[in-house]
Short mmCIF file of C-alpha atoms and ligand atoms in Angstrom, two decimals:
data_model
loop_
_atom_site.label_atom_id
_atom_site.label_comp_id
_atom_site.label_asym_id
_atom_site.label_seq_id
_atom_site.Cartn_x
_atom_site.Cartn_y
_atom_site.Cartn_z
CA MET A 1 -3.60 6.42 -51.47
CA SER A 2 -3.64 6.96 -55.21
CA ASP A 3 -6.69 7.88 -57.23
CA GLY A 4 -8.63 5.02 -58.76
CA PRO A 5 -8.49 4.10 -62.42
CA THR A 6 -10.18 6.29 -64.95
CA VAL A 7 -12.99 4.21 -66.37
CA GLY A 8 -15.90 4.85 -68.71
CA GLU A 9 -19.15 6.53 -67.82
CA SER A 10 -21.37 3.48 -68.27
CA THR A 11 -22.92 1.28 -65.63
CA ALA A 12 -20.90 -1.57 -67.08
CA GLY A 13 -17.80 0.52 -66.48
CA ALA A 14 -18.78 0.96 -62.86
CA ARG A 15 -19.29 -2.78 -62.48
CA MET A 16 -15.87 -3.43 -63.96
CA ALA A 17 -14.30 -0.85 -61.69
CA GLY A 18 -16.03 -2.44 -58.71
CA ALA A 19 -14.85 -5.88 -59.72
CA ARG A 20 -11.27 -4.67 -60.08
CA MET A 21 -11.40 -3.01 -56.70
CA ALA A 22 -12.94 -6.05 -55.03
CA GLY A 23 -9.94 -8.07 -56.15
CA ALA A 24 -7.51 -5.73 -54.44
CA ARG A 25 -6.03 -6.24 -50.98
CA SER A 26 -8.11 -5.75 -47.84
CA ASP A 27 -7.92 -2.47 -46.01
CA SER A 28 -6.50 -3.78 -42.78
CA GLU A 29 -5.78 -0.29 -41.47
CA ALA A 30 -9.49 0.46 -41.37
CA GLY A 31 -10.28 -3.03 -40.10
CA VAL A 32 -12.90 -3.57 -42.75
CA GLY A 33 -12.05 -7.05 -44.01
CA ASP A 34 -12.23 -7.44 -47.76
CA VAL A 35 -13.70 -4.00 -48.35
CA ARG A 36 -11.57 -1.86 -50.65
CA ILE A 37 -11.51 1.88 -50.03
CA GLY A 38 -10.85 3.72 -53.31
CA ARG A 39 -10.47 7.36 -54.21
CA HIS A 40 -11.38 8.76 -57.62
CA SER A 41 -10.93 12.05 -59.39
CA ALA A 42 -13.86 13.52 -61.32
CA PRO A 43 -13.40 11.56 -64.58
CA ALA A 44 -13.14 8.18 -62.82
CA ALA A 45 -15.97 9.05 -60.44
CA GLY A 46 -18.39 9.24 -63.36
CA ALA A 47 -18.46 5.46 -63.58
CA PHE A 48 -19.87 5.22 -60.05
CA ARG A 49 -22.78 7.59 -60.59
CA ASP A 50 -25.50 4.97 -60.98
CA GLN A 51 -24.25 2.87 -58.07
CA VAL A 52 -24.20 5.94 -55.84
CA LEU A 53 -27.70 6.88 -56.95
CA ALA A 54 -28.92 3.33 -56.32
CA LEU A 55 -27.51 3.34 -52.76
CA TRP A 56 -28.66 6.88 -51.96
CA PRO A 57 -32.29 6.11 -50.92
CA GLU A 58 -31.18 3.43 -48.46
CA VAL A 59 -29.13 6.02 -46.60
CA PHE A 60 -30.83 9.36 -47.15
CA GLY A 61 -34.37 8.45 -48.25
CA PRO A 62 -36.12 8.71 -51.63
CA VAL A 63 -34.72 10.82 -54.45
CA ALA A 64 -37.54 13.04 -55.68
CA ASP A 65 -36.23 13.45 -59.23
CA GLU A 66 -33.44 11.13 -60.39
CA GLY A 67 -32.82 13.15 -63.54
CA ASP A 68 -32.30 16.28 -61.47
CA TRP A 69 -30.04 14.37 -59.08
CA ARG A 70 -27.88 13.11 -62.00
CA ASP A 71 -27.78 16.18 -64.20
CA ARG A 72 -27.74 19.02 -61.70
CA PHE A 73 -26.70 17.83 -58.23
CA TRP A 74 -24.11 15.15 -59.13
CA GLU A 75 -22.75 16.73 -62.30
CA GLN A 76 -22.50 20.19 -60.77
CA HIS A 77 -20.52 18.83 -57.85
CA ARG A 78 -18.34 16.65 -60.09
CA SER A 79 -17.42 19.69 -62.16
CA ARG A 80 -16.11 21.66 -59.18
CA ASP A 81 -12.41 22.12 -58.48
CA ASP A 82 -10.62 19.27 -56.75
CA PHE A 83 -13.70 17.03 -56.74
CA ARG A 84 -12.95 13.61 -55.31
CA LEU A 85 -15.15 10.59 -54.63
CA VAL A 86 -14.28 7.86 -52.15
CA THR A 87 -15.90 4.45 -52.34
CA ALA A 88 -16.12 1.33 -50.19
CA VAL A 89 -16.56 -1.69 -52.44
CA SER A 90 -16.75 -5.39 -51.69
CA ALA A 91 -17.29 -8.09 -54.31
CA GLY A 92 -18.28 -5.43 -56.83
CA GLU A 93 -20.93 -3.96 -54.52
CA LEU A 94 -20.86 -0.35 -53.38
CA LEU A 95 -21.20 -0.28 -49.58
CA GLY A 96 -20.47 3.37 -48.97
CA PHE A 97 -19.27 6.60 -50.52
CA GLY A 98 -18.25 10.15 -49.79
CA TRP A 99 -17.31 13.18 -51.85
CA GLY A 100 -16.16 16.74 -51.68
CA TYR A 101 -14.51 19.60 -53.62
CA THR A 102 -13.14 23.07 -53.16
CA GLY A 103 -15.88 25.38 -51.98
CA GLN A 104 -15.92 29.01 -53.07
CA ARG A 105 -17.84 32.17 -52.24
CA GLY A 106 -20.62 32.60 -54.76
CA GLN A 107 -21.64 28.96 -54.41
CA TRP A 108 -24.94 28.53 -52.63
CA TRP A 109 -23.80 26.55 -49.61
CA SER A 110 -20.66 28.62 -49.05
CA ASP A 111 -22.69 31.81 -49.02
CA VAL A 112 -25.24 30.33 -46.60
CA VAL A 113 -22.42 29.29 -44.26
CA ALA A 114 -20.62 32.64 -44.53
CA GLU A 115 -23.80 34.42 -43.53
CA ALA A 116 -24.53 32.00 -40.70
CA LEU A 117 -21.04 32.29 -39.24
CA GLY A 118 -20.81 36.06 -39.51
CA ALA A 119 -17.69 38.18 -39.65
CA GLY A 120 -15.91 36.40 -36.80
CA ASP A 121 -15.49 33.16 -38.72
CA ALA A 122 -15.49 34.57 -42.25
CA ASP A 123 -11.99 33.28 -42.92
CA TRP A 124 -13.26 29.71 -42.92
CA VAL A 125 -15.30 30.14 -46.08
CA GLY A 126 -13.86 30.21 -49.60
CA GLY A 127 -11.06 27.97 -50.76
CA HIS A 128 -11.99 25.38 -48.12
CA PHE A 129 -12.50 21.69 -48.85
CA GLU A 130 -16.21 21.00 -48.64
CA LEU A 131 -17.06 17.54 -47.35
CA VAL A 132 -20.44 17.15 -49.02
CA GLU A 133 -21.55 13.57 -48.47
CA LEU A 134 -20.56 10.59 -46.35
CA ALA A 135 -22.76 7.51 -46.42
CA VAL A 136 -22.60 3.82 -45.54
CA ARG A 137 -25.24 1.21 -46.36
CA PRO A 138 -27.21 0.74 -43.09
CA ALA A 139 -26.46 -2.99 -42.86
CA GLN A 140 -22.73 -2.19 -43.06
CA GLN A 141 -22.60 0.62 -40.50
CA GLY A 142 -20.62 0.41 -37.27
CA ARG A 143 -17.67 -1.58 -38.65
CA GLY A 144 -15.36 1.28 -39.50
CA LEU A 145 -16.31 2.01 -43.10
CA GLY A 146 -17.50 5.57 -42.41
CA GLY A 147 -14.28 6.41 -40.63
CA ALA A 148 -12.18 4.85 -43.38
CA LEU A 149 -14.07 6.78 -46.07
CA HIS A 150 -13.71 10.00 -44.10
CA ASP A 151 -9.96 9.54 -43.73
CA ALA A 152 -9.49 8.65 -47.41
CA LEU A 153 -11.49 11.69 -48.47
CA LEU A 154 -9.34 14.12 -46.47
CA ASP A 155 -6.03 12.39 -47.08
CA ASP A 156 -3.36 14.46 -48.84
CA LEU A 157 -5.49 17.54 -49.38
CA PRO A 158 -3.66 20.81 -50.05
CA HIS A 159 -6.42 22.81 -48.31
CA SER A 160 -5.82 24.43 -44.93
CA ARG A 161 -9.36 23.83 -43.68
CA THR A 162 -12.49 21.83 -44.37
CA LEU A 163 -16.19 22.43 -43.71
CA LEU A 164 -19.33 20.30 -43.60
CA GLN A 165 -22.95 20.36 -42.53
CA THR A 166 -24.41 17.70 -40.29
CA ASP A 167 -27.13 17.03 -37.73
CA ALA A 168 -27.06 19.32 -34.70
CA ASP A 169 -27.85 16.33 -32.46
CA ALA A 170 -24.50 15.39 -30.95
CA ARG A 171 -25.71 11.78 -30.55
CA GLY A 172 -26.07 11.31 -34.32
CA ALA A 173 -23.66 8.87 -35.98
CA GLY A 174 -22.21 11.49 -38.33
CA HIS A 175 -21.84 14.14 -35.65
CA ARG A 176 -20.04 11.67 -33.35
CA LEU A 177 -17.78 10.42 -36.11
CA TYR A 178 -16.74 13.95 -37.04
CA ARG A 179 -16.08 15.00 -33.46
CA ARG A 180 -13.90 11.98 -32.86
CA ARG A 181 -11.93 12.97 -35.93
CA GLY A 182 -11.17 16.51 -34.79
CA TRP A 183 -14.09 18.49 -36.20
CA SER A 184 -15.79 21.15 -34.08
CA VAL A 185 -19.08 22.98 -34.37
CA LEU A 186 -18.67 26.49 -35.80
CA GLY A 187 -22.31 27.55 -35.82
CA ASP A 188 -25.96 26.74 -36.39
CA LEU A 189 -27.51 26.29 -39.80
CA ALA A 190 -31.03 25.48 -40.94
CA PRO A 191 -33.22 23.83 -38.32
CA GLN A 192 -31.40 20.98 -36.56
CA LYS A 193 -28.21 21.43 -38.58
CA VAL A 194 -24.78 22.74 -37.71
CA VAL A 195 -21.69 23.65 -39.68
CA MET A 196 -18.50 21.96 -38.54
CA GLY A 197 -14.93 22.87 -39.39
CA LYS A 198 -11.54 21.25 -39.11
CA HIS A 199 -8.04 22.60 -39.70
CA LEU A 200 -6.07 20.34 -42.01
CA ARG A 201 -2.66 21.84 -41.37
CA ALA A 202 -1.10 24.39 -39.07
C1 LIG B 301 -22.35 8.54 -40.48
C2 LIG B 301 -22.04 7.21 -41.17
C3 LIG B 301 -21.40 7.48 -42.52
C4 LIG B 301 -21.04 6.45 -40.29
O1 LIG B 301 -20.71 5.25 -40.99
P1 LIG B 301 -20.18 3.96 -40.20
O2 LIG B 301 -19.63 3.04 -41.21
O3 LIG B 301 -21.24 3.44 -39.30
O4 LIG B 301 -19.01 4.61 -39.35
P2 LIG B 301 -17.94 3.86 -38.46
O5 LIG B 301 -18.25 2.41 -38.34
O6 LIG B 301 -16.60 4.21 -39.00
O7 LIG B 301 -18.13 4.55 -37.08
C5 LIG B 301 -19.42 4.62 -36.48
C6 LIG B 301 -19.34 4.09 -35.09
O8 LIG B 301 -19.10 2.70 -35.12
C7 LIG B 301 -17.98 2.40 -34.29
N1 LIG B 301 -17.24 1.29 -34.87
C8 LIG B 301 -16.30 1.36 -35.81
N2 LIG B 301 -15.80 0.14 -36.08
C9 LIG B 301 -16.48 -0.72 -35.29
C10 LIG B 301 -16.44 -2.13 -35.12
N3 LIG B 301 -15.59 -2.90 -35.78
N4 LIG B 301 -17.33 -2.66 -34.26
C11 LIG B 301 -18.19 -1.89 -33.58
N5 LIG B 301 -18.27 -0.56 -33.70
C12 LIG B 301 -17.41 0.02 -34.53
C13 LIG B 301 -17.19 3.65 -34.28
O9 LIG B 301 -16.38 3.74 -33.11
C14 LIG B 301 -18.24 4.68 -34.28
O10 LIG B 301 -18.73 4.85 -32.99
P3 LIG B 301 -18.89 6.28 -32.39
O11 LIG B 301 -19.78 7.02 -33.37
O12 LIG B 301 -19.49 6.11 -31.07
O13 LIG B 301 -17.53 6.84 -32.38
C15 LIG B 301 -23.31 6.34 -41.31
O14 LIG B 301 -23.91 6.21 -40.04
C16 LIG B 301 -24.32 6.87 -42.29
O15 LIG B 301 -24.21 6.64 -43.49
N6 LIG B 301 -25.34 7.61 -41.77
C17 LIG B 301 -26.38 8.17 -42.61
C18 LIG B 301 -25.88 9.32 -43.45
C19 LIG B 301 -25.24 10.39 -42.60
O16 LIG B 301 -25.77 10.76 -41.56
N7 LIG B 301 -24.05 10.88 -43.04
C20 LIG B 301 -23.26 11.83 -42.30
C21 LIG B 301 -23.86 13.17 -42.22
S1 LIG B 301 -23.34 14.20 -43.54
#
């Protein structure tokens, strides 16, 4: 899958990108009808910022400070090495998204994970691909979009391993999805959370 077009940073740019993607062929492999799964490098991802922020509360709950989300959270992640955003778009509407980048020691989450895993699993952390977010609009869940986004996000990565944080509850949708796709629990994190890892190549 090739990266999406590089488009401007405006909301109008995002709408145009969405419209272009909606006109593309259906993703029959994922069995998601007319939904187009796209992947975007950091410059192109900028155009999706406002759509991602608009969808965020439906999936994860309210955003306390939208300015902080845009300027610190999103922009910091987008500036990291090998950042990539995946999107599920239908008729110009964003139905789901995911993103990740190369995680390094010295970054907050990497250091938390390194400490949680201890010396035994230290080799996992640093230079890994960090799967940061995966989200599908609630009304669209259960039809394969999450799996398709996951696969597009990890496709063609040069990294040898990938890490993520998810709910410890093995019945949770994310936890189940990851397990079915070859992830395993490496250790416990903050209350009710675990870190999962997956080897991407031998
Ligand atoms: C986790 C999440 C992204 C999964 O998205 P999704 O689009 O529902 O994922 P999928 O449809 O690909 O798979 C979910 C389940 O639906 C099933 N499914 C897939 N296609 C289906 C279809 N056509 N009909 C019925 N069920 C289907 C899958 O088998 C899977 O079941 P399983 O979990 O028992 O294996 C979504 O639930 C979400 O956004 N949750 C909130 C945010 C979150 O928790 N993110 C992950 C943690 S970081």
